[in-house]
Coordinates of C-alpha atoms and ligand atoms in Angstrom, one line a residue:
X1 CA 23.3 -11.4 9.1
X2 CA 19.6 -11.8 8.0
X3 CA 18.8 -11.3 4.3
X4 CA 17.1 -7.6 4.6
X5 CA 20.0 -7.1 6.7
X6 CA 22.6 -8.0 4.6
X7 CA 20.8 -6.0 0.9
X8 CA 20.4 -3.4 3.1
X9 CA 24.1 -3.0 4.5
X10 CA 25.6 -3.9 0.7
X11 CA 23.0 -1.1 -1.1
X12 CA 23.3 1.6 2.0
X13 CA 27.5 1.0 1.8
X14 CA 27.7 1.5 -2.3
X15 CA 25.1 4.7 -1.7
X16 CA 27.9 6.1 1.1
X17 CA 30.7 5.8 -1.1
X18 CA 28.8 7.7 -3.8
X19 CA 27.5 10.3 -2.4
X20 CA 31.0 10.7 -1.0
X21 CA 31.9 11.3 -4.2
X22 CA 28.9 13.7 -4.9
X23 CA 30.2 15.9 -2.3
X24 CA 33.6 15.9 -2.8
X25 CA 33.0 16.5 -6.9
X26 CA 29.6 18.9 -6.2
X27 CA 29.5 19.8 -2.6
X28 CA 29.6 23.4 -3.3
X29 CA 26.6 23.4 -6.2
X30 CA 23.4 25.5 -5.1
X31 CA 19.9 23.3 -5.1
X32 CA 17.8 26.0 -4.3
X33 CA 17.1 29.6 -3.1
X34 CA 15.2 31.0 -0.2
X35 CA 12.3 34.0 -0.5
X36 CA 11.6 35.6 2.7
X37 CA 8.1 34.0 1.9
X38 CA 9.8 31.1 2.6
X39 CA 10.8 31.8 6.0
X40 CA 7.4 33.0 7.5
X41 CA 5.7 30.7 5.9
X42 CA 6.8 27.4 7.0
X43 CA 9.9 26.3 5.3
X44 CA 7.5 25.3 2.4
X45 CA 9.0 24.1 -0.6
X46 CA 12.9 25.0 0.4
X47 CA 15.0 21.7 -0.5
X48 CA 16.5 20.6 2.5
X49 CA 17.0 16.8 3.6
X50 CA 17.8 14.2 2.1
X51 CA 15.2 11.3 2.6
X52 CA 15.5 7.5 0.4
X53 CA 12.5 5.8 0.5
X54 CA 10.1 8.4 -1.6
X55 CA 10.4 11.4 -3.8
X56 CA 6.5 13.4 -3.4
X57 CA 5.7 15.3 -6.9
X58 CA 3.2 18.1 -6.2
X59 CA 1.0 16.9 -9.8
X60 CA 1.7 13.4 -9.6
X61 CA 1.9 12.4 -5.4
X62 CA 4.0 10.0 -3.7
X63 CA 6.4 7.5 -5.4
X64 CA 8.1 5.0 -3.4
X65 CA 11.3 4.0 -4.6
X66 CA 10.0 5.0 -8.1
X67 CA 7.0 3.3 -7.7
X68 CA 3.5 5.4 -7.6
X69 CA 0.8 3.9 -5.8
X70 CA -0.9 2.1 -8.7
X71 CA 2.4 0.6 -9.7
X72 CA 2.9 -0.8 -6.0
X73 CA -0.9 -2.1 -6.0
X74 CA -0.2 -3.9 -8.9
X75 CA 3.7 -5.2 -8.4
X76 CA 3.9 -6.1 -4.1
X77 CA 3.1 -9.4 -3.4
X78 CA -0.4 -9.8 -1.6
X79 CA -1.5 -12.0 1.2
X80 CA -3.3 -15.8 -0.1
X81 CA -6.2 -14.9 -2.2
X82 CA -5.7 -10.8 -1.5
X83 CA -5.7 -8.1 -3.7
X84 CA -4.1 -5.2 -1.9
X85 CA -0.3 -4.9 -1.0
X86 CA 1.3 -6.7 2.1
X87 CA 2.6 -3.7 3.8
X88 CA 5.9 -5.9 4.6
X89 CA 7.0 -5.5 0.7
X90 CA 6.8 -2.1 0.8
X91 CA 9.1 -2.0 3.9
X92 CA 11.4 -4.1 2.2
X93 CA 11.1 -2.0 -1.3
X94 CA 11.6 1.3 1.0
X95 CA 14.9 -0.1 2.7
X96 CA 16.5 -2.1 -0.3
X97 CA 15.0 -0.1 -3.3
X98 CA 13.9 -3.8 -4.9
X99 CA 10.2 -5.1 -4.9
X100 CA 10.5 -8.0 -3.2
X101 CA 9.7 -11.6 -4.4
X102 CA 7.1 -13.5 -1.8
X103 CA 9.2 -16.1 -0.5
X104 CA 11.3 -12.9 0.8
X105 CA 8.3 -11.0 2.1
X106 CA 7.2 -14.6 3.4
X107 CA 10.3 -14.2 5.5
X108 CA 9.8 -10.4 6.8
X109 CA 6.6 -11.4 8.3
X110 CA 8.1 -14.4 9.8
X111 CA 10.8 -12.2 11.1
X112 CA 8.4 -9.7 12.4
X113 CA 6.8 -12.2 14.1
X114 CA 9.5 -13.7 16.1
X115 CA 10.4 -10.0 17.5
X116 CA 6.7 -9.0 18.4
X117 CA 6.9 -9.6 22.0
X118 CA 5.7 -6.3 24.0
X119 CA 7.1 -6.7 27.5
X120 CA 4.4 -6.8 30.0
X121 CA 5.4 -3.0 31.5
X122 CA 4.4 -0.9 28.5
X123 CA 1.0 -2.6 29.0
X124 CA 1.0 -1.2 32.8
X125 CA 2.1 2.2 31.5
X126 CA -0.7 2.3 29.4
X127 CA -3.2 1.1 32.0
X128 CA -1.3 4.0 34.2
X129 CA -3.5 6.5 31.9
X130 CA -6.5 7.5 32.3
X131 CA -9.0 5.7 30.0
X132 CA -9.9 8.6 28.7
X133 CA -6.6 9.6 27.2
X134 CA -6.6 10.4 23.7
X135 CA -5.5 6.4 21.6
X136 CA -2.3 8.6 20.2
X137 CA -0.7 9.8 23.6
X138 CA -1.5 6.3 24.4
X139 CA 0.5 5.3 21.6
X140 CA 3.1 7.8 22.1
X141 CA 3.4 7.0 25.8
X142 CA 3.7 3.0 24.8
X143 CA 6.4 3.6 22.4
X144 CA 8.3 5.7 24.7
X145 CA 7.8 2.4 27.6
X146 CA 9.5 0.5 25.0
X147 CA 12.5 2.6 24.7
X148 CA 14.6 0.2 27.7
X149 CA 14.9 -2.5 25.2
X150 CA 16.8 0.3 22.6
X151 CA 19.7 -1.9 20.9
X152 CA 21.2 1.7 19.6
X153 CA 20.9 3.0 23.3
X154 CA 22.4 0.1 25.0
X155 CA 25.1 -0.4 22.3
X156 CA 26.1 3.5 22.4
X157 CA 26.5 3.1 26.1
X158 CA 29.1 0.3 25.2
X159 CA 31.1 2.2 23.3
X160 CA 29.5 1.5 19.7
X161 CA 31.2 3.0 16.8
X162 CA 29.4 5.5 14.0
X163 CA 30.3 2.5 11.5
X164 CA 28.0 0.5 13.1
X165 CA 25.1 2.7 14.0
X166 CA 22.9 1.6 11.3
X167 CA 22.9 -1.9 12.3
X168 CA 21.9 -1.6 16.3
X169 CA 18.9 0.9 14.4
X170 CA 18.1 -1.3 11.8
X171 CA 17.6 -3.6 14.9
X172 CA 15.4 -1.2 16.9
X173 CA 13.7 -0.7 13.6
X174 CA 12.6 -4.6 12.9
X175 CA 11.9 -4.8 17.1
X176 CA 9.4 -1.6 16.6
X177 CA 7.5 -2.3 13.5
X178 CA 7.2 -6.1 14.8
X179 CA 5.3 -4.9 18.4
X180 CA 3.3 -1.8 17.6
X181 CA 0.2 -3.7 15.8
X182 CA -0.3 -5.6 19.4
X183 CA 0.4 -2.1 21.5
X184 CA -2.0 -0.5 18.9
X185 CA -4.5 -3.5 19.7
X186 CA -4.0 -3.4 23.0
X187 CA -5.0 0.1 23.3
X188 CA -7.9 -0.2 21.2
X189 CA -9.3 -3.2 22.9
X190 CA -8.9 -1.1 26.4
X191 CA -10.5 1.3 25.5
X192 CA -13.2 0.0 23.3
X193 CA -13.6 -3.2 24.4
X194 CA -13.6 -3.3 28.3
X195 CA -10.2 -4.5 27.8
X196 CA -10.7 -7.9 26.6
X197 CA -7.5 -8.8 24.2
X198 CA -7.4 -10.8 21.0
X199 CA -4.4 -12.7 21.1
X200 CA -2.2 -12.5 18.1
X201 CA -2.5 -15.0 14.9
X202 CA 0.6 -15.5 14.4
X203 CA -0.4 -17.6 11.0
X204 CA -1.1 -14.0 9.7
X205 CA 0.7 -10.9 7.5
X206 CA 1.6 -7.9 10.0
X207 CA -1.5 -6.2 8.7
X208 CA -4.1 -9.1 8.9
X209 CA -2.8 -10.0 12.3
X210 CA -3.4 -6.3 12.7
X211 CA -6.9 -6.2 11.9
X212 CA -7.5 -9.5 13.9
X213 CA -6.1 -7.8 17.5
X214 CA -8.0 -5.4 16.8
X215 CA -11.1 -7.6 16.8
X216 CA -11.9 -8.2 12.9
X217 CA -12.2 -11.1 11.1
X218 CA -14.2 -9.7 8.1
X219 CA -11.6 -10.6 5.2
X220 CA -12.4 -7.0 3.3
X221 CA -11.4 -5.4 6.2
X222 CA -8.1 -7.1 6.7
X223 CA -7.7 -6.2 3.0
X224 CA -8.4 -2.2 3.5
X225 CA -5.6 -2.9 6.2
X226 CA -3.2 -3.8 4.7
X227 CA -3.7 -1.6 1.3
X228 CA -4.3 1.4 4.2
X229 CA -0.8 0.3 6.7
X230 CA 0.7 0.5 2.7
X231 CA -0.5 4.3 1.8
X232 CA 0.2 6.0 4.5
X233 CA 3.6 4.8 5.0
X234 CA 5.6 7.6 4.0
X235 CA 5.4 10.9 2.3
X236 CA 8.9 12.2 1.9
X237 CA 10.5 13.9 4.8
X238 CA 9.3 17.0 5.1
X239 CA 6.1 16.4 6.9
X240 CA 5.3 16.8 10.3
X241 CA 6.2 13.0 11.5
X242 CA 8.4 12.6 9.0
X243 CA 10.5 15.6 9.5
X244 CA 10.0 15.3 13.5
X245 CA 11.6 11.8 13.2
X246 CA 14.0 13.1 11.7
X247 CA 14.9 16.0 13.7
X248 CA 14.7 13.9 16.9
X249 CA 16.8 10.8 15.4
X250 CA 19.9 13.6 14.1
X251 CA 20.6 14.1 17.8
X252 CA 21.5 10.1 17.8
X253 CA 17.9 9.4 19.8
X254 CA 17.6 6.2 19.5
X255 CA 14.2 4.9 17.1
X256 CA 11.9 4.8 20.2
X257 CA 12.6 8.3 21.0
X258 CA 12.5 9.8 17.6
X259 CA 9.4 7.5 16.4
X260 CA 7.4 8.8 20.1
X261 CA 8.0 12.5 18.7
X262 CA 7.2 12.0 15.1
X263 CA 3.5 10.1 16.5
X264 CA 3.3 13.4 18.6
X265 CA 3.6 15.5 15.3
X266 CA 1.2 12.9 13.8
X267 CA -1.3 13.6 16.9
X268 CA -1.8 17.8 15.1
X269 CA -5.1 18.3 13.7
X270 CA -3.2 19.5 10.2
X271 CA -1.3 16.2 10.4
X272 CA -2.8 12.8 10.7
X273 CA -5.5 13.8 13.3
X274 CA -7.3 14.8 9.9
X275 CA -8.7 11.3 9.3
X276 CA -10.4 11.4 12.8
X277 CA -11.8 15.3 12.1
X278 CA -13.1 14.0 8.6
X279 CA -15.4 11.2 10.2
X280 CA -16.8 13.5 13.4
X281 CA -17.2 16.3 10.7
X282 CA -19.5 14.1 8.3
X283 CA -21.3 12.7 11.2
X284 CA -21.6 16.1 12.5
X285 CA -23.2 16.9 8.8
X286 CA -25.3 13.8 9.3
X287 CA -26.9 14.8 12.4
X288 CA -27.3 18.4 11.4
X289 CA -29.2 17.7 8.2
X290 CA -31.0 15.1 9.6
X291 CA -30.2 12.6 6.7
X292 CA -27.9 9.8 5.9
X293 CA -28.2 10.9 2.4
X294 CA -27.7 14.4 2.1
X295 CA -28.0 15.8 -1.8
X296 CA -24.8 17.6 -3.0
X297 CA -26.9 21.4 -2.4
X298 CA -27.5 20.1 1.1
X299 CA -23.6 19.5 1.5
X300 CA -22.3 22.6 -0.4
X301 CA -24.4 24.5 2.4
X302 CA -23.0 22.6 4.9
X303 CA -19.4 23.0 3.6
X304 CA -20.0 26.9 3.1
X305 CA -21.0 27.2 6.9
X306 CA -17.8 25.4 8.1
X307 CA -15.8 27.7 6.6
X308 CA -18.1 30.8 7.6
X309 CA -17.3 29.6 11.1
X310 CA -13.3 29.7 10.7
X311 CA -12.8 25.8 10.3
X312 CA -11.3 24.2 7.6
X313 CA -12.3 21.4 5.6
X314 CA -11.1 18.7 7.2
X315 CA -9.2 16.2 4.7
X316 CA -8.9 19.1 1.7
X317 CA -5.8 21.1 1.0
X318 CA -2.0 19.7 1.0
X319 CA 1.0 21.8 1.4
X320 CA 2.6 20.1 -1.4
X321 CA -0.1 18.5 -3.4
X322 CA -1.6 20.4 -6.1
X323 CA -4.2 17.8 -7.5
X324 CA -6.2 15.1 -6.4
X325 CA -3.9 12.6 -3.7
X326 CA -3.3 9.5 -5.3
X327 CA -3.9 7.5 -1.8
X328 CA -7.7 8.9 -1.7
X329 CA -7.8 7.4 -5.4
X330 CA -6.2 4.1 -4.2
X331 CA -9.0 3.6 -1.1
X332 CA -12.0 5.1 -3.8
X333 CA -10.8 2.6 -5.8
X334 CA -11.1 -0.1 -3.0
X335 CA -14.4 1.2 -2.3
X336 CA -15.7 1.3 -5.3
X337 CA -15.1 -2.4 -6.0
X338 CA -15.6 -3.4 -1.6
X339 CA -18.0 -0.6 -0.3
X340 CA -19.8 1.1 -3.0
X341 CA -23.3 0.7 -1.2
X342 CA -22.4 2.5 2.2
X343 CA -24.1 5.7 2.9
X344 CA -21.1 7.0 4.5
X345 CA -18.7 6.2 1.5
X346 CA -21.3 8.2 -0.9
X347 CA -21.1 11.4 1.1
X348 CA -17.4 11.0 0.1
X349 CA -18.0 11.0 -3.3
X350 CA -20.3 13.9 -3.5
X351 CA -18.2 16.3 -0.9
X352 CA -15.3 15.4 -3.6
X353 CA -17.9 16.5 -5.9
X354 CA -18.6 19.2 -4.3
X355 CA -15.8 20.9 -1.9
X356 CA -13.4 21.8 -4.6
X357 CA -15.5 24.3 -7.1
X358 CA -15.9 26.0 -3.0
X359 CA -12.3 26.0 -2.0
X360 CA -11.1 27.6 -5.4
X361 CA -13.7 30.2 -4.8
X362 CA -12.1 31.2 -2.0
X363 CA -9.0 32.7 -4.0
X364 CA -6.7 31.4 -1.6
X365 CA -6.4 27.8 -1.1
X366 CA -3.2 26.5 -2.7
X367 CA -5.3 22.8 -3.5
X368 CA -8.9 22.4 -3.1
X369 CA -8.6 18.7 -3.4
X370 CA -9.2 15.5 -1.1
X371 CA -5.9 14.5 0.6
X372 CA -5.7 11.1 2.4
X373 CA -7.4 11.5 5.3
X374 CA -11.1 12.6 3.1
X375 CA -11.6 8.4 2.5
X376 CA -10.2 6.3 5.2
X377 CA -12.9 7.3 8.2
X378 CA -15.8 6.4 5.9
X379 CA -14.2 2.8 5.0
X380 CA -13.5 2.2 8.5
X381 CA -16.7 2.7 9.6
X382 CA -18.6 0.6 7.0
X383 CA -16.6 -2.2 8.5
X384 CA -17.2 -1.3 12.3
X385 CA -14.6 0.6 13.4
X386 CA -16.7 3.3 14.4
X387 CA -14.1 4.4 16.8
X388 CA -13.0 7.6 14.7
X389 CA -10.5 9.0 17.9
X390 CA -8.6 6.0 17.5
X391 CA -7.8 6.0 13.4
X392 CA -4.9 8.3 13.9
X393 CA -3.0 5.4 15.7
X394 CA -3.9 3.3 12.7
X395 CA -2.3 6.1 10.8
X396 CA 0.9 5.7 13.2
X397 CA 1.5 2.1 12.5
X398 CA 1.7 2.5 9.5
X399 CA 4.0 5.8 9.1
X400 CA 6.4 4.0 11.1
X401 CA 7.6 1.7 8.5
X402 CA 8.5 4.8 6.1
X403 CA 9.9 6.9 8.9
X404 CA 12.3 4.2 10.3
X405 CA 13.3 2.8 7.1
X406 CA 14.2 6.7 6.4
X407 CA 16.3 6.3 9.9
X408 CA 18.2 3.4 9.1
X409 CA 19.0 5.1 5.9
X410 CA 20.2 8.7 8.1
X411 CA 22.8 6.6 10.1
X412 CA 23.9 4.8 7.1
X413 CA 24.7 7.7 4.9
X414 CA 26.3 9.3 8.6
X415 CA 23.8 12.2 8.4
X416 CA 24.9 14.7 10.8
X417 CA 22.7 16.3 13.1
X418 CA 20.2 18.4 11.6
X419 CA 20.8 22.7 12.7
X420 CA 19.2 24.7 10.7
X421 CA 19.9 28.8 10.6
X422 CA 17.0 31.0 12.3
X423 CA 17.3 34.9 12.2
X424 CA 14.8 37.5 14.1
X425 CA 12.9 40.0 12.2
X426 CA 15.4 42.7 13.3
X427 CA 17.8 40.9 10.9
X428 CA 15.6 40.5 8.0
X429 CA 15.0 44.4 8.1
X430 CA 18.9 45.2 8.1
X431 CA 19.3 43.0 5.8
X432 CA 16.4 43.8 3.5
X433 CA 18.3 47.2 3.6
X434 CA 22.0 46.1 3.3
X435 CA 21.4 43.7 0.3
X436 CA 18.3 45.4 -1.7
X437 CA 18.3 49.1 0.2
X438 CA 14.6 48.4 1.1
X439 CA 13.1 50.2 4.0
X440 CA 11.0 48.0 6.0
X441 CA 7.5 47.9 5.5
X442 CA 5.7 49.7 8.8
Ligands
LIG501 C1 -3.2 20.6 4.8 C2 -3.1 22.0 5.2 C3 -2.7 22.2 6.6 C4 -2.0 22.7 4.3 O1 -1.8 24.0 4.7 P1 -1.1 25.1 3.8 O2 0.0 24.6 3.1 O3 -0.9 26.3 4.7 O4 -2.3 25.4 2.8 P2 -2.5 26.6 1.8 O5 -1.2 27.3 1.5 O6 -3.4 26.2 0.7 O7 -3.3 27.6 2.8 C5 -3.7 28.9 2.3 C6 -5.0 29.3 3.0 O8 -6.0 28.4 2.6 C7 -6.7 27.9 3.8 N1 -7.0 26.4 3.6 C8 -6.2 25.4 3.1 N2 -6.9 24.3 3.2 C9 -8.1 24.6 3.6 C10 -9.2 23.7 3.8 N3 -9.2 22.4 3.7 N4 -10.4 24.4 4.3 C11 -10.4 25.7 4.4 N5 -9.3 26.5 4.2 C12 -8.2 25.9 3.8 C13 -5.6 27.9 4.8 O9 -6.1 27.8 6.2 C14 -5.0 29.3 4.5 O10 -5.8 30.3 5.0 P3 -5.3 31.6 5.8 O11 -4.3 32.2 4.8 O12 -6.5 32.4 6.1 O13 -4.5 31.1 7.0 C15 -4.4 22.7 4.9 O14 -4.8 22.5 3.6 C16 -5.5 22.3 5.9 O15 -5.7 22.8 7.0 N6 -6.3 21.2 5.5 C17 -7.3 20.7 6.4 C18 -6.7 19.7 7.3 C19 -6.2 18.5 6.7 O16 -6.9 17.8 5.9 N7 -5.0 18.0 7.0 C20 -4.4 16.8 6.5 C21 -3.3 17.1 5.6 S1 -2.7 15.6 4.8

């Protein structure tokens, strides 16, 4: 058994037993209560999965393992003279719960090198589609081409036991991270790049061989790569791709199939799509005002007349956040030390200046602050990946390694399939009456 293997198998087997023991001791405690509120508004806030790798705090953000963002930028090793995270030692911190040492994350890349082979029929499928196509049903589409070489769905067809379904996913899991920087690349290069490839580096971390598929060799950009594949990992489990993941793996779909339907969640404009609307909604601001450095008046106006036309602000608002997202402080951060003289970059600032004091104003929106998506176009750009339709997939590289490491914990702990209770509105009228003796509002 490899080593990630064998920590994750010896942690995920002690975790079993206890929560066994949680169950049988507390099974029958109450974690929560439901409002109707709850139930037409989108399941917000009701506590309702269980999901290992990261715990989100509405004030604080994200914490992976325990770790917040900062801690992770200062604690995961980093790639020869780098000063951002390898993505790999978050993976490994995710699935184990330990920050790795270097020699270990030395060996994930290694590892994830040795399994990155894409067989040469998900490049045909993608070639199937017309150029055209949108890079995340691309993406989508590739991952789904992949699904043949599913360990979990050949070894369930043999007759696998439920004891051992977290090894053949564990397996689909190392096989799926390792391949989707080159199916990413490939895709980009198609459709950007009259389809001329960049072979693989294979003397490179996941995310700098990333960055170099993708056609850059600028070191700062390789660095925003892998400190970007690291933020947008995971985010708990009730998001969109999280949640969809999860959903779609409970029915014993194998990782291809439930990662393909959590990147189609990923694909919504609420979702991950944001990054892409940011960028073409700044250029958009751009063009209209005719300057590359708009003052903050100039983009308060601008702001007021997106919302007077029924759009939102793209990359503002959270449905769990309350302040400012800790992973648009982790890429200012990088920006203001990498990219502090791009026009593009200061219009981030001053919207973040600006768009809040507005959203409040509006009485309604839960949080008026930037979420990840408001930095990541404008840093992208500055290094030449103008591209904005394409970030998304960027985005789904990197949400894999949260989402799988969350399945391989699902079919360690046995998670059943997941079936929640709907009711019509017929219902909640009799039993608004039977419980409260309310009449229905008309
Ligand atoms: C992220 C998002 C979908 C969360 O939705 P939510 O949990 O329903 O948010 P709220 O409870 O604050 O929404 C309450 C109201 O404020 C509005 N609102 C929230 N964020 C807004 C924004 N950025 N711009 C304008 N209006 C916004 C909602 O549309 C809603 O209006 P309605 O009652 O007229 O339908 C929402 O903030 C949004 O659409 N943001 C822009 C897209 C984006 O950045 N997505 C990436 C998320 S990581």
């Amino acid at each position: 058994m490899d080593p990630l293997k064998q920590q994750f198998y010896e942690k995920s087997q002690a975790l079993a037993k206890e929560v066994k023991g949680l169950l049988k001791a507390h099974g029958d405690k109450k974690v929560d209560d439901v409002a109707l509120d709850q139930l037409y508004g989108g399941m917000r806030d009701i506590t309702s999965m269980i999901w290992e790798p990261s715990l989100l705090d509405a004030e604080e953000g994200i914490r992976f393992r325990g770790y917040s963002i900062p801690e992770l930028r200062e604690k995961l090793p980093r790639a020869p003279n780098g000063q951002e995270p390898l993505p790999e030692g978050l993976f490994w911190l995710m699935l184990v719960g330990d920050i790795p040492t270097q020699e270990q994350v030395k060996w994930l890349t290694e590892d994830w090198v040795r399994r990155a082979n894409v067989p040469e029929h998900v490049f045909r499928a993608i070639d199937a589609l017309p150029v055209e196509t949108h890079p995340m049903t691309k993406f989508s589409v590739g991952i789904m081409a992949m699904q043949n070489t599913s360990v979990f769905a050949q070894h369930y067809t043999m007759g696998m036991k439920k004891s051992e379904y977290w090894d053949a996913t564990y397996e689909d899991t190392m096989n799926l991270i390792a391949r989707l920087p080159r199916l990413a690349a490939y895709i980009f290069r198609r459709l950007y790049h009259q389809g001329e490839q960049v072979l693989p580096d294979i003397s490179l971390d996941w995310g700098g061989n990333f960055a170099h598929m993708l056609g850059f060799e600028d070191e700062g950009f390789r660095e925003y790569m892998r400190l970007f594949l690291t933020i947008h990992a995971d985010h708990e489990g009730g998001n969109g791709s999280a949640h969809t993941t999860h959903l779609v793996g409970s029915m014993l779909s194998d990782p291809y199939l439930s990662l393909s339907a959590g990147m189609n969640a990923l694909s919504g404009p609420l979702h991950g799509l944001a990054n892409q609307e940011v960028l073409r909604w700044i250029l958009k601001m751009v063009d209209t005002l005719g300057t590359s450095k708009p003052s903050r008046e100039q983009i308060a106006d601008y702001v007021k007349s997106t919302l007077a036309s029924g759009q939102v602000i793209p990359g503002y608002g959270h449905a769990v956040l309350r302040k400012p997202d800790p992973r648009f402080i982790a890429q200012r951060q990088f920006a203001e030390a990498n990219t502090p003289d791009s026009d593009l970059v200061q219009i981030v600032w001053k919207i973040f200046d600006v768009v809040p004091p507005i959203l409040s104003s509006l009485g309604k929106v839960k949080n008026p602050w930037p979420n990840v998506d408001a930095h990541s176009g404008s840093i992208l750009l500055h290094y030449g990946l103008k591209e904005y339709n394409y970030y998304t997939v960027i985005f789904g590289v990197s949400r894999a390694l949260g989402v799988l490491a969350a399945q391989c914990w699902s079919r360690a702990l046995g998670m059943p399939l997941e079936r929640p209770k709907s009711v019509t509105t017929a219902w909640v009228k009799e039993h608004l009456v039977k419980e409260y003796g309310v009449v229905a509002a008309h």
